[in-house]
mmCIF file of C-alpha atoms in Angstrom:
data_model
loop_
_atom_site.group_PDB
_atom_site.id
_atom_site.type_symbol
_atom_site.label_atom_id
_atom_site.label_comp_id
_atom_site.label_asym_id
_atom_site.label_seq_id
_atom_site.Cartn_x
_atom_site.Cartn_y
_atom_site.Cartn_z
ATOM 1 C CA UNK E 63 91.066 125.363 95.603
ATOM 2 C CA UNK E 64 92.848 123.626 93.090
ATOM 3 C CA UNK E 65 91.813 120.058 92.275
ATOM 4 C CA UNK E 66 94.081 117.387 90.152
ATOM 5 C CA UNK E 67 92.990 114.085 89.044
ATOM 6 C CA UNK E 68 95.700 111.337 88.432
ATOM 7 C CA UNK E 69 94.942 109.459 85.036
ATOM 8 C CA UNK E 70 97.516 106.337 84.834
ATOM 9 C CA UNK E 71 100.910 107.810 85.897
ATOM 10 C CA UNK E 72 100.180 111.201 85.021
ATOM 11 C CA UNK E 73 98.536 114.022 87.110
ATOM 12 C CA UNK E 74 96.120 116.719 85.917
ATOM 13 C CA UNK E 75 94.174 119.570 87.074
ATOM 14 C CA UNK E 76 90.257 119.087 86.522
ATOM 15 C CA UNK E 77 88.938 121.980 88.295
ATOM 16 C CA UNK E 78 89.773 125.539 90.066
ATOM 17 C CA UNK E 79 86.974 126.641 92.325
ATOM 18 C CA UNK E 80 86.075 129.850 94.337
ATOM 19 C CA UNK E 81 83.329 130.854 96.603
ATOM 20 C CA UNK E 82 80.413 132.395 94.574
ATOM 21 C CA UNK E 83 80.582 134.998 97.062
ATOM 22 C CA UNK E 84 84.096 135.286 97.618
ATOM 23 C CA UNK E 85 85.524 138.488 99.584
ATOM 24 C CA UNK E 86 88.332 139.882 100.725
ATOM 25 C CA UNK E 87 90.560 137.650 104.126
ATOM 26 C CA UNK E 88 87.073 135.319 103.840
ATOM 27 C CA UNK E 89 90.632 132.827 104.025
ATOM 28 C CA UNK E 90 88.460 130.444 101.365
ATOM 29 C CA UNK E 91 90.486 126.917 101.581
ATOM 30 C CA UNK E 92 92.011 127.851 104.574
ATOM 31 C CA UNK E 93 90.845 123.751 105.475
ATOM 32 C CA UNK E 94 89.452 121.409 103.327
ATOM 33 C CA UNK E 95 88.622 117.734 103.347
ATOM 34 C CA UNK E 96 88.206 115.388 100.666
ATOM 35 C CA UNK E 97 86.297 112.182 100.644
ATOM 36 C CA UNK E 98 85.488 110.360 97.515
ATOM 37 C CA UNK E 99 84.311 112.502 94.985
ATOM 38 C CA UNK E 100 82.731 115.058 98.395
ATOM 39 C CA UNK E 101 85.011 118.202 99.085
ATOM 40 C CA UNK E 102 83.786 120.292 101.853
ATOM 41 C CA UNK E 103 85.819 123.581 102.093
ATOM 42 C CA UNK E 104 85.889 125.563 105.325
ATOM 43 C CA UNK E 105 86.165 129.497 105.506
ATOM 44 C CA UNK E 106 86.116 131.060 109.024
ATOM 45 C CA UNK E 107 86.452 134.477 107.565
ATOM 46 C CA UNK E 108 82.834 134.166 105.164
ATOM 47 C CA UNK E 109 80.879 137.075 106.209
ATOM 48 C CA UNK E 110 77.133 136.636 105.379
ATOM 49 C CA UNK E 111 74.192 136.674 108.110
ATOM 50 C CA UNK E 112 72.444 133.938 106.758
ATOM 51 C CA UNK E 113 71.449 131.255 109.396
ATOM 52 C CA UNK E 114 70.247 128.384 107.125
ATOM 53 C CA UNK E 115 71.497 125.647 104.687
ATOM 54 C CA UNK E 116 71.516 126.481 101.197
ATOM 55 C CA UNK E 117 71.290 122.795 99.394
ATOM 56 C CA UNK E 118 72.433 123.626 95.959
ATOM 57 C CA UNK E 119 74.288 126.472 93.783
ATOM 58 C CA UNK E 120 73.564 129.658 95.459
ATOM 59 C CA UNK E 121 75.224 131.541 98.058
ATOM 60 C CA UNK E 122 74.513 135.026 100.295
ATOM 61 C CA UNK E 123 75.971 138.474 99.385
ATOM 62 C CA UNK E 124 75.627 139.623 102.294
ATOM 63 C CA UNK E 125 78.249 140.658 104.401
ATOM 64 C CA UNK E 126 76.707 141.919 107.894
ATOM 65 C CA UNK E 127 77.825 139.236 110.289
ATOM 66 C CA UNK E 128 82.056 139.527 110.164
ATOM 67 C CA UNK E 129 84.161 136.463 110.291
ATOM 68 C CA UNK E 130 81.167 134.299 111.215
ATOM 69 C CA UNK E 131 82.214 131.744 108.798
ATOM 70 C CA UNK E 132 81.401 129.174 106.471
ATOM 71 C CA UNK E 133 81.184 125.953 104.703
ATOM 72 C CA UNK E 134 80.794 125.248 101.218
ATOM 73 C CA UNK E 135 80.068 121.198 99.600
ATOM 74 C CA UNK E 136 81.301 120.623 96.012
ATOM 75 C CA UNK E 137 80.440 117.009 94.312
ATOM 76 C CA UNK E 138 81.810 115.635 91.156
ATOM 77 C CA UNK E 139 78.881 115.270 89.120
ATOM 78 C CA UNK E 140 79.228 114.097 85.085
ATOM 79 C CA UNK E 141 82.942 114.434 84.951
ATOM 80 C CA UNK E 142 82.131 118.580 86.611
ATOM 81 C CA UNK E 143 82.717 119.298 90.135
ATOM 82 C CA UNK E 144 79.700 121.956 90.953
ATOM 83 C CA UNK E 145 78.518 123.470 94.273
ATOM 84 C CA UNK E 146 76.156 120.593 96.319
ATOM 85 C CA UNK E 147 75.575 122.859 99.599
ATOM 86 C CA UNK E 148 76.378 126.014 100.999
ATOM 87 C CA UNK E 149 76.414 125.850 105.136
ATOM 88 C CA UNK E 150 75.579 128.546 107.530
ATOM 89 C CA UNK E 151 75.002 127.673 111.405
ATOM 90 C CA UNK E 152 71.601 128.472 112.890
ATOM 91 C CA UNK E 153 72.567 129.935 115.269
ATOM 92 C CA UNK E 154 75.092 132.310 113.208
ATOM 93 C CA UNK E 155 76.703 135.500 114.711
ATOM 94 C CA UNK E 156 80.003 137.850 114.139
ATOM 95 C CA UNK E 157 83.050 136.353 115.230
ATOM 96 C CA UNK E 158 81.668 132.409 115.151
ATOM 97 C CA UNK E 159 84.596 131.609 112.717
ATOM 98 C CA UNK E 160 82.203 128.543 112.266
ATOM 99 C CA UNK E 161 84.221 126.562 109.442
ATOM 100 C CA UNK E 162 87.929 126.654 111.231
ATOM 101 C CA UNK E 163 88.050 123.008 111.151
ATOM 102 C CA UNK E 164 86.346 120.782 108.479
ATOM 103 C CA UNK E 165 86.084 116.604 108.093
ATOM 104 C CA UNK E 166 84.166 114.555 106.140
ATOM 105 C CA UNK E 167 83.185 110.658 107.007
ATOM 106 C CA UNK E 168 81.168 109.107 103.817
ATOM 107 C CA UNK E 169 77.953 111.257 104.222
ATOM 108 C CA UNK E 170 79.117 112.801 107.675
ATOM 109 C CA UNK E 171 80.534 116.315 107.855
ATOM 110 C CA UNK E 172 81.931 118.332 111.065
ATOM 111 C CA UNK E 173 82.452 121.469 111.228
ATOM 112 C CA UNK E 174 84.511 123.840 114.455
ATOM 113 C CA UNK E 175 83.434 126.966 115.715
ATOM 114 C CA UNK E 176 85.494 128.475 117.958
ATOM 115 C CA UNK E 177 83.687 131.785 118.601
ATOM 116 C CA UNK E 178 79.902 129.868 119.323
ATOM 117 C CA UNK E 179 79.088 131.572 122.712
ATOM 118 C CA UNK E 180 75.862 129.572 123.656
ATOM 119 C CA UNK E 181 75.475 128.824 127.055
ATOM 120 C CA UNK E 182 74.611 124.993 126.883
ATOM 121 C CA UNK E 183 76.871 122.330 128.015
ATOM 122 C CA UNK E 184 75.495 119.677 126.457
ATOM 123 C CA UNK E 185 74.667 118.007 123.331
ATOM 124 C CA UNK E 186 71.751 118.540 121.132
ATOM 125 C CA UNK E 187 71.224 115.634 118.746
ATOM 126 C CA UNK E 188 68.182 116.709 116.094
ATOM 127 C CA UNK E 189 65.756 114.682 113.916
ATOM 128 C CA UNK E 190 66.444 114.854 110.043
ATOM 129 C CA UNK E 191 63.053 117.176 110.108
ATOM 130 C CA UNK E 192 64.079 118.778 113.016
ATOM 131 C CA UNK E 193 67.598 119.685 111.293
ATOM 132 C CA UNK E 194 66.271 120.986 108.296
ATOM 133 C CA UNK E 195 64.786 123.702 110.372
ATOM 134 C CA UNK E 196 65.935 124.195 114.214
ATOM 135 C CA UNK E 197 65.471 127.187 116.409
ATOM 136 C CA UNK E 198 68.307 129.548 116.809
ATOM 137 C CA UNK E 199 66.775 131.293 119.475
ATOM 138 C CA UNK E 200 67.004 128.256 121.978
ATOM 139 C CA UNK E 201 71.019 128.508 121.364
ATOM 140 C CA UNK E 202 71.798 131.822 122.206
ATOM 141 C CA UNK E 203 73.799 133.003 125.141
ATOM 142 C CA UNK E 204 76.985 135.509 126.555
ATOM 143 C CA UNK E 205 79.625 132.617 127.132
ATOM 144 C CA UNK E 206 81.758 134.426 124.639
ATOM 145 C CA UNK E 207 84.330 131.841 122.229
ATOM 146 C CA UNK E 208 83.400 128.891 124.636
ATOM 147 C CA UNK E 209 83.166 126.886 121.138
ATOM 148 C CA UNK E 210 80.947 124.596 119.399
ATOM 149 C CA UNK E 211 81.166 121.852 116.862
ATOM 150 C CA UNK E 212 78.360 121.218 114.239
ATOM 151 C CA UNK E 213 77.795 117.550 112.717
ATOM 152 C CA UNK E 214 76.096 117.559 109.621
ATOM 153 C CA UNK E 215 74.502 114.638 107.753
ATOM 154 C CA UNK E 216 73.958 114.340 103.815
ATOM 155 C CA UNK E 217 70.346 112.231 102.823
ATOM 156 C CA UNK E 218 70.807 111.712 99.081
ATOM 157 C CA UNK E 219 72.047 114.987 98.239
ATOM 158 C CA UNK E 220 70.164 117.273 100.786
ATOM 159 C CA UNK E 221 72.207 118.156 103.891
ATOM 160 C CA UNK E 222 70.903 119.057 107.553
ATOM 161 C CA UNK E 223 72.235 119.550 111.033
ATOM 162 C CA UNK E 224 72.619 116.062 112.959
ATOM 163 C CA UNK E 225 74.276 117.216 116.221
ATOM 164 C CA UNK E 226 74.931 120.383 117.791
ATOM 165 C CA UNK E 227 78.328 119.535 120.144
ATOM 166 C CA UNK E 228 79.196 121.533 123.399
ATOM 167 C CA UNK E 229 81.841 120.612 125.942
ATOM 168 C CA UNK E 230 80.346 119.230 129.125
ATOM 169 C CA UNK E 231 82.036 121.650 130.964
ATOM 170 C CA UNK E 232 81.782 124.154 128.614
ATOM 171 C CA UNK E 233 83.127 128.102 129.889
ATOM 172 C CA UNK E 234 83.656 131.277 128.696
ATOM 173 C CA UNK E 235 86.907 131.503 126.005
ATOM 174 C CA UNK E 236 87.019 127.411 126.231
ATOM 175 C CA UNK E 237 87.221 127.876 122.714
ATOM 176 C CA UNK E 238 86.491 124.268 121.588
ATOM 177 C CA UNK E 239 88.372 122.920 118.997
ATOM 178 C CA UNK E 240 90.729 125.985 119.397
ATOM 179 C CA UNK E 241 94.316 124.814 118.172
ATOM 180 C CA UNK E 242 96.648 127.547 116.284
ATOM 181 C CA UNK E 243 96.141 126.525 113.340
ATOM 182 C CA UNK E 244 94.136 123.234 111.531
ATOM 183 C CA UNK E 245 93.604 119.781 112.674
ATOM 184 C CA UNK E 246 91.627 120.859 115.891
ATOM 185 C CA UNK E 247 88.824 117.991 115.030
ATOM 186 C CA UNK E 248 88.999 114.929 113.376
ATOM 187 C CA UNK E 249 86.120 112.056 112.294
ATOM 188 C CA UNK E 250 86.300 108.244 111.535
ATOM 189 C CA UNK E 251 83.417 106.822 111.194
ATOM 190 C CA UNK E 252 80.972 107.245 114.111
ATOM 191 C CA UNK E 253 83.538 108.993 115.950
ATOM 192 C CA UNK E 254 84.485 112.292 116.167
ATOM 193 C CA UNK E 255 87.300 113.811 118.582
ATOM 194 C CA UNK E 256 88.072 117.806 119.089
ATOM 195 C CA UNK E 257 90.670 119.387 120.370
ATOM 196 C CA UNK E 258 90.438 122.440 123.203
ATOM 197 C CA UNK E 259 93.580 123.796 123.952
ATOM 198 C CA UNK E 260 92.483 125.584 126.895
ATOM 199 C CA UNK E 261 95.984 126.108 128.671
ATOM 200 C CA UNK E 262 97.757 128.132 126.200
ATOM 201 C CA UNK E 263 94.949 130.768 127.463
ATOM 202 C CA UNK E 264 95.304 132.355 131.079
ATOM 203 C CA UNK E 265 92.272 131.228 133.528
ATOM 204 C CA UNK E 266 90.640 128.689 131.015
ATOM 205 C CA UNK E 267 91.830 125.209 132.356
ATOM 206 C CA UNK E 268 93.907 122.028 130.923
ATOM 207 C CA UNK E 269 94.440 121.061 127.291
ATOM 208 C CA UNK E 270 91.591 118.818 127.189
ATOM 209 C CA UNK E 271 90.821 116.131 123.559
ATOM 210 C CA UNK E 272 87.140 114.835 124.068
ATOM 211 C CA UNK E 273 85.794 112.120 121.914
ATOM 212 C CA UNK E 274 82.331 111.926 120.906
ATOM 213 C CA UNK E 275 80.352 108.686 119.794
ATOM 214 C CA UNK E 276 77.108 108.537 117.291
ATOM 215 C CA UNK E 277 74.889 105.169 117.995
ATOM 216 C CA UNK E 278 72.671 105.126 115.260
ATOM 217 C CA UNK E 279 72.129 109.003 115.015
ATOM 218 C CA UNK E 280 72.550 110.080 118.530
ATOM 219 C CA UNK E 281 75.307 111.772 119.913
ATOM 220 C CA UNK E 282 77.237 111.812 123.105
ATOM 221 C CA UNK E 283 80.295 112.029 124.856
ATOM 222 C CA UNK E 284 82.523 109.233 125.229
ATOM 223 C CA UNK E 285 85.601 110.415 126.743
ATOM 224 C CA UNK E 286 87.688 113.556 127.637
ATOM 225 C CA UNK E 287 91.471 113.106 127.731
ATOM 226 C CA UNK E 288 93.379 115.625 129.568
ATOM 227 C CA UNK E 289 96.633 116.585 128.380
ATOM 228 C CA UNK E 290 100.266 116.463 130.429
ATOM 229 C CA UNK E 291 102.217 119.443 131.108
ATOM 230 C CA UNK E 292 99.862 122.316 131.447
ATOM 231 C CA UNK E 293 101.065 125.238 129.638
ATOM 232 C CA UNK E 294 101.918 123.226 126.946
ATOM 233 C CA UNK E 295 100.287 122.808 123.251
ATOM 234 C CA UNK E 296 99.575 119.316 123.737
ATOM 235 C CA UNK E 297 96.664 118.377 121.654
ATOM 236 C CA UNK E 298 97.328 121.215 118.541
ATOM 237 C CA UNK E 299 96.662 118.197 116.261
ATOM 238 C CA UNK E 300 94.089 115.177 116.544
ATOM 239 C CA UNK E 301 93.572 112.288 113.927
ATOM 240 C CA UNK E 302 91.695 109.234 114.527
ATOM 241 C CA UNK E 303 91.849 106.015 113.199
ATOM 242 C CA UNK E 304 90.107 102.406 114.028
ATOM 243 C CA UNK E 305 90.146 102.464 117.684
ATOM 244 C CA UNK E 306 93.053 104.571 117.805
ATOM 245 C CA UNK E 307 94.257 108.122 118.431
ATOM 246 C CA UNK E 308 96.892 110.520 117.823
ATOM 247 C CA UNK E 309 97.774 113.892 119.600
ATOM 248 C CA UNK E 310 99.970 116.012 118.385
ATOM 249 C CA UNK E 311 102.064 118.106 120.872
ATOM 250 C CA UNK E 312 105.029 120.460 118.882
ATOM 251 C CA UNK E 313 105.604 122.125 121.942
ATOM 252 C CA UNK E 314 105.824 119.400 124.626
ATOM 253 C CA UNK E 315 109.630 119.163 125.834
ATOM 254 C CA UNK E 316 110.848 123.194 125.048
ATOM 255 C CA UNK E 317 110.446 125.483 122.501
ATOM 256 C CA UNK E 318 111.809 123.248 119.732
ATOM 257 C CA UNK E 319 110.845 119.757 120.435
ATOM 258 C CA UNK E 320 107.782 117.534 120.401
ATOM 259 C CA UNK E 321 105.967 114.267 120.849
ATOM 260 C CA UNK E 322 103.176 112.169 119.524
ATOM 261 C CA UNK E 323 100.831 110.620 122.164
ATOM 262 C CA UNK E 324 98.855 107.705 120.475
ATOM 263 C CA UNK E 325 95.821 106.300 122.809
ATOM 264 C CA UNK E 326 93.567 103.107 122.002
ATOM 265 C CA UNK E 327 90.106 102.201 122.742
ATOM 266 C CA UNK E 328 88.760 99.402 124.484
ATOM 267 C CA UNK E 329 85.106 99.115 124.414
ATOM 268 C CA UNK E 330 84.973 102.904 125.612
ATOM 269 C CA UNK E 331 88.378 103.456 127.529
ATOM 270 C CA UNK E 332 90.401 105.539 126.100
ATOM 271 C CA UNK E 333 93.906 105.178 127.514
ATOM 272 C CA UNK E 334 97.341 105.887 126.551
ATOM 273 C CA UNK E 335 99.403 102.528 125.105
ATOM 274 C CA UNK E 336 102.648 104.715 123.283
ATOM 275 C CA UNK E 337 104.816 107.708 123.058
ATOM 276 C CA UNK E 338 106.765 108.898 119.550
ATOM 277 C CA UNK E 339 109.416 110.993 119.903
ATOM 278 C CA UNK E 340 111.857 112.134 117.049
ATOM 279 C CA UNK E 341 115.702 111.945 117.901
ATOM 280 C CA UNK E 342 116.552 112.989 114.656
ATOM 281 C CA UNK E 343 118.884 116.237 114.460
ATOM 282 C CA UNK E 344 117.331 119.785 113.712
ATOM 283 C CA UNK E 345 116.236 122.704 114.997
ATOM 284 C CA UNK E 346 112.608 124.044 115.953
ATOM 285 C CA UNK E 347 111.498 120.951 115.040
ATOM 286 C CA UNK E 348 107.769 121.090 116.066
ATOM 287 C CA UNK E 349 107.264 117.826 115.505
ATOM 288 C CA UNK E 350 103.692 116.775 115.430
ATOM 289 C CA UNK E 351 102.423 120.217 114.280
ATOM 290 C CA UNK E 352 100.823 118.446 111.104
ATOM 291 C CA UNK E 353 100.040 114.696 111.337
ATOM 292 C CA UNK E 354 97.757 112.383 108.942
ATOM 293 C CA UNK E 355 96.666 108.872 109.957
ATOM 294 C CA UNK E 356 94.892 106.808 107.545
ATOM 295 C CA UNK E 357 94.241 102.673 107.488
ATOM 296 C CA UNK E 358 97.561 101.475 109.407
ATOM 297 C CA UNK E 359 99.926 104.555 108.123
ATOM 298 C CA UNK E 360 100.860 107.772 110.370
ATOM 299 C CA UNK E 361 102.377 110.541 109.039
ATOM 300 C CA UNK E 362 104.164 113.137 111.047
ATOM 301 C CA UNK E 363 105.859 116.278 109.720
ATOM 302 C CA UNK E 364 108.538 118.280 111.348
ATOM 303 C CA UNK E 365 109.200 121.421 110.891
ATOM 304 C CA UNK E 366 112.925 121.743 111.795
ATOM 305 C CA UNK E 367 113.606 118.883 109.743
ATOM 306 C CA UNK E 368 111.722 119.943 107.107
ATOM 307 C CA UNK E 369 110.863 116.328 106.491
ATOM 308 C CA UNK E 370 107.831 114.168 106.804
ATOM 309 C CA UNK E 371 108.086 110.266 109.009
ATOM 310 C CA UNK E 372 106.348 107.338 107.721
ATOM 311 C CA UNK E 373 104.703 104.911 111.047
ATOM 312 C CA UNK E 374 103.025 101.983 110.254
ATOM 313 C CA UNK E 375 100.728 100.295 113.092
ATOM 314 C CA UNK E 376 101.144 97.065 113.576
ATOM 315 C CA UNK E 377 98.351 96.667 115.947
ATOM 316 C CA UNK E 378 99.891 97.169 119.170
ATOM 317 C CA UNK E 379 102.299 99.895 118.275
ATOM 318 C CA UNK E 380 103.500 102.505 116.010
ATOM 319 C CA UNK E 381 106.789 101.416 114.173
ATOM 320 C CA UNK E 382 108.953 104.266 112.357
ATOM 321 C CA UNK E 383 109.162 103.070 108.294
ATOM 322 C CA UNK E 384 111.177 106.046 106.862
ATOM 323 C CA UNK E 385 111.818 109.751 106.917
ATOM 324 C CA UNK E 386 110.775 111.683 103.242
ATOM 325 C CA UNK E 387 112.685 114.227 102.591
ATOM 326 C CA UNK E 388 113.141 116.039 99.361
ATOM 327 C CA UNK E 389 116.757 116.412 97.688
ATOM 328 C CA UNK E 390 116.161 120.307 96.687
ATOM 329 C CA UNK E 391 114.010 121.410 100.084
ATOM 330 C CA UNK E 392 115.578 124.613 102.044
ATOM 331 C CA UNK E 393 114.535 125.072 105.532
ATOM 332 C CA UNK E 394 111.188 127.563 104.841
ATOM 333 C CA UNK E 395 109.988 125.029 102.280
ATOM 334 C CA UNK E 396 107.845 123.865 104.452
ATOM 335 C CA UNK E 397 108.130 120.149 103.041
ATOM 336 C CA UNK E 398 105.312 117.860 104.970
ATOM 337 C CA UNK E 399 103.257 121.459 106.301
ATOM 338 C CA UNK E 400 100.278 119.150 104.576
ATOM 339 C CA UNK E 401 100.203 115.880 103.495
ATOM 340 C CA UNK E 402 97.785 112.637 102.931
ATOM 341 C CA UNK E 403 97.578 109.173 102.356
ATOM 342 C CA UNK E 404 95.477 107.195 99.815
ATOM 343 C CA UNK E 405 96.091 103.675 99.854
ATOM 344 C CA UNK E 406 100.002 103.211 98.818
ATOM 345 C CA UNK E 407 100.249 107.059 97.747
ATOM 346 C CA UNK E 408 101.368 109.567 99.950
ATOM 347 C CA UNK E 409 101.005 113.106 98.771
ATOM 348 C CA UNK E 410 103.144 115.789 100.654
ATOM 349 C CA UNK E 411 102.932 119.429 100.120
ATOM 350 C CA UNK E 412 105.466 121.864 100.516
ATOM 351 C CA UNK E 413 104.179 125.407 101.563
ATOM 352 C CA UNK E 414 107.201 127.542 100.811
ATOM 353 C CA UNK E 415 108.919 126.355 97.634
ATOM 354 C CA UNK E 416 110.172 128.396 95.767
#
């Protein structure tokens, strides 16, 4: 991972960091999020056995559990960015892939697991004492890749386990928070909601978003939204905002074509209040297959276009600003596969420049 700084008008890079224990397709950086001076990096392919939190510098060696994933903390700390945590699941196994899907909220981290095949369907919520040490044997089970997401929770600069996150109707290759790629999760604040796209696999049910809810340090389930159009990739991307929701779907219409389904809450009703579609021409567009929504800004890339859309909210709706597109892109740049917002910046990456 490659960190830059911006000092005045000029950028600069202030740190390059690896794993400790890096190893071959661990896929380190595969997803990251930033918050403050907080980056939390996640790598599904980490291979280690350990089933505890490491708070500080050191990491395993050990390579006996494959692809059951990882999650690594780094803090700016006098003008350095060191290591603040290394995270392993308690109940860690081969194949968890725990770390697909990172975010970080202030002090709040959550973390996807894809592969977690416990057989709960519920949600676990532990005491700080509790999470510093909880039982993996009590979260074992054979409901292979019905998926799991972990909430962790940083006191001073310690980190434990808050919540342990199943799907209420949580079954066998579920997969929660499967999406193809990143953005299968998303947090704001107290609430976090995860993507399951559970149609694009034969016998596993609808494309489903659910949206959890933490009152005070308790969590539960506040909503599932089922998607439209079975068969369809409707939820590949979530991002939350205050009250509000968007859902990527880059496959909705055909193979080239997409929309952006943005739902509001009201007290704890989730329901659908807009539609975005791009008319623009292009082909394979995929629209929606990355998205970023911070404050009142949405930004939605498309592929065919190569070409990321500026929305602003204006409290009732979504309202298109602009289209970004840059003068030297060709059409495997990749221009808008990754962007953010921070305040009136926008920072867009471009994948495959040349």
């Amino acid at each position: 991972v490659y960190l830059f700084e911006r000092d005045n008008d000029l950028w600069k890079q202030v740190a390059f960091i690896k794993a400790s224990n890096a190893d071959l397709h661990d896929q380190f950086g595969m997803d990251l999020s930033l918050y403050g001076y907080t980056l939390v990096v996640g790598v599904k392919g980490e291979d280690s056995n350990q089933n505890t939190i490491t708070n500080g510098t050191n990491t395993s060696q050990d390579n006996s559990a494959n692809t059951s994933g990882a999650v690594y903390v780094y803090v700016k700390s006098n003008n350095k960015w060191i290591q603040q945590a290394y995270i392993k699941p308690f109940n860690n196994h081969s194949f968890l892939s725990f770390g697909k899907d990172v975010d970080i909220y202030e002090d709040t981290i959550a973390v996807s697991a894809v592969g977690d095949k416990s057989s709960l369907d519920n949600i676990t919520n532990f005491s700080e004492t509790e999470g510093r040490n909880p039982y993996p044997e009590s979260f074992n089970g054979n409901v292979d890749n019905s998926g799991a997401v972990y909430v962790y929770k940083r006191t001073h600069t310690s980190w434990h386990i808050e919540a342990y996150i199943k799907a209420s109707d949580s079954i066998r290759d579920n997969k929660l928070g499967r999406t193809d790629c990143c953005g299968g999760l998303s947090l704001y604040k107290d609430t976090l909601a995860v993507s399951n796209l559970g149609a694009l696999y034969p016998n596993t049910g609808d494309n489903t978003v659910y949206i959890f809810q933490r009152n005070g340090t308790i969590w539960t389930e506040e909503a599932k939204i089922v998607g439209y159009n079975k068969g369809t990739s409707w939820g590949e991307y979530v991002e939350l905002g205050n009250n509000v929701l968007a859902i990527g779907t880059p496959r909705e219409i055909n193979a080239s074509d997409g929309k952006i389904y943005i739902y509001r809450r009201s007290g704890t009703a989730w329901s659908l209040s807009q539609t975005i579609q791009i008319n623009d021409p292009g082909d394979f567009k995929l629209t929606g297959y990355r998205m970023r929504l911070k404050e009142n800004l949405l930004l939605i890339y498309s592929l065919g276009r190569n070409s990321v859309y500026v929305f602003k909210n204006n409290g009732t709706s979504f309202i298109k600003v602009t289209e970004i597109k840059n003068d030297n892109s060709e059409s495997d740049d990749g221009f808008g596969n990754g962007s953010d917002i921070d305040g009136d910046n926008i920072i867009i990456g471009a994948t495959g420049d040349d």
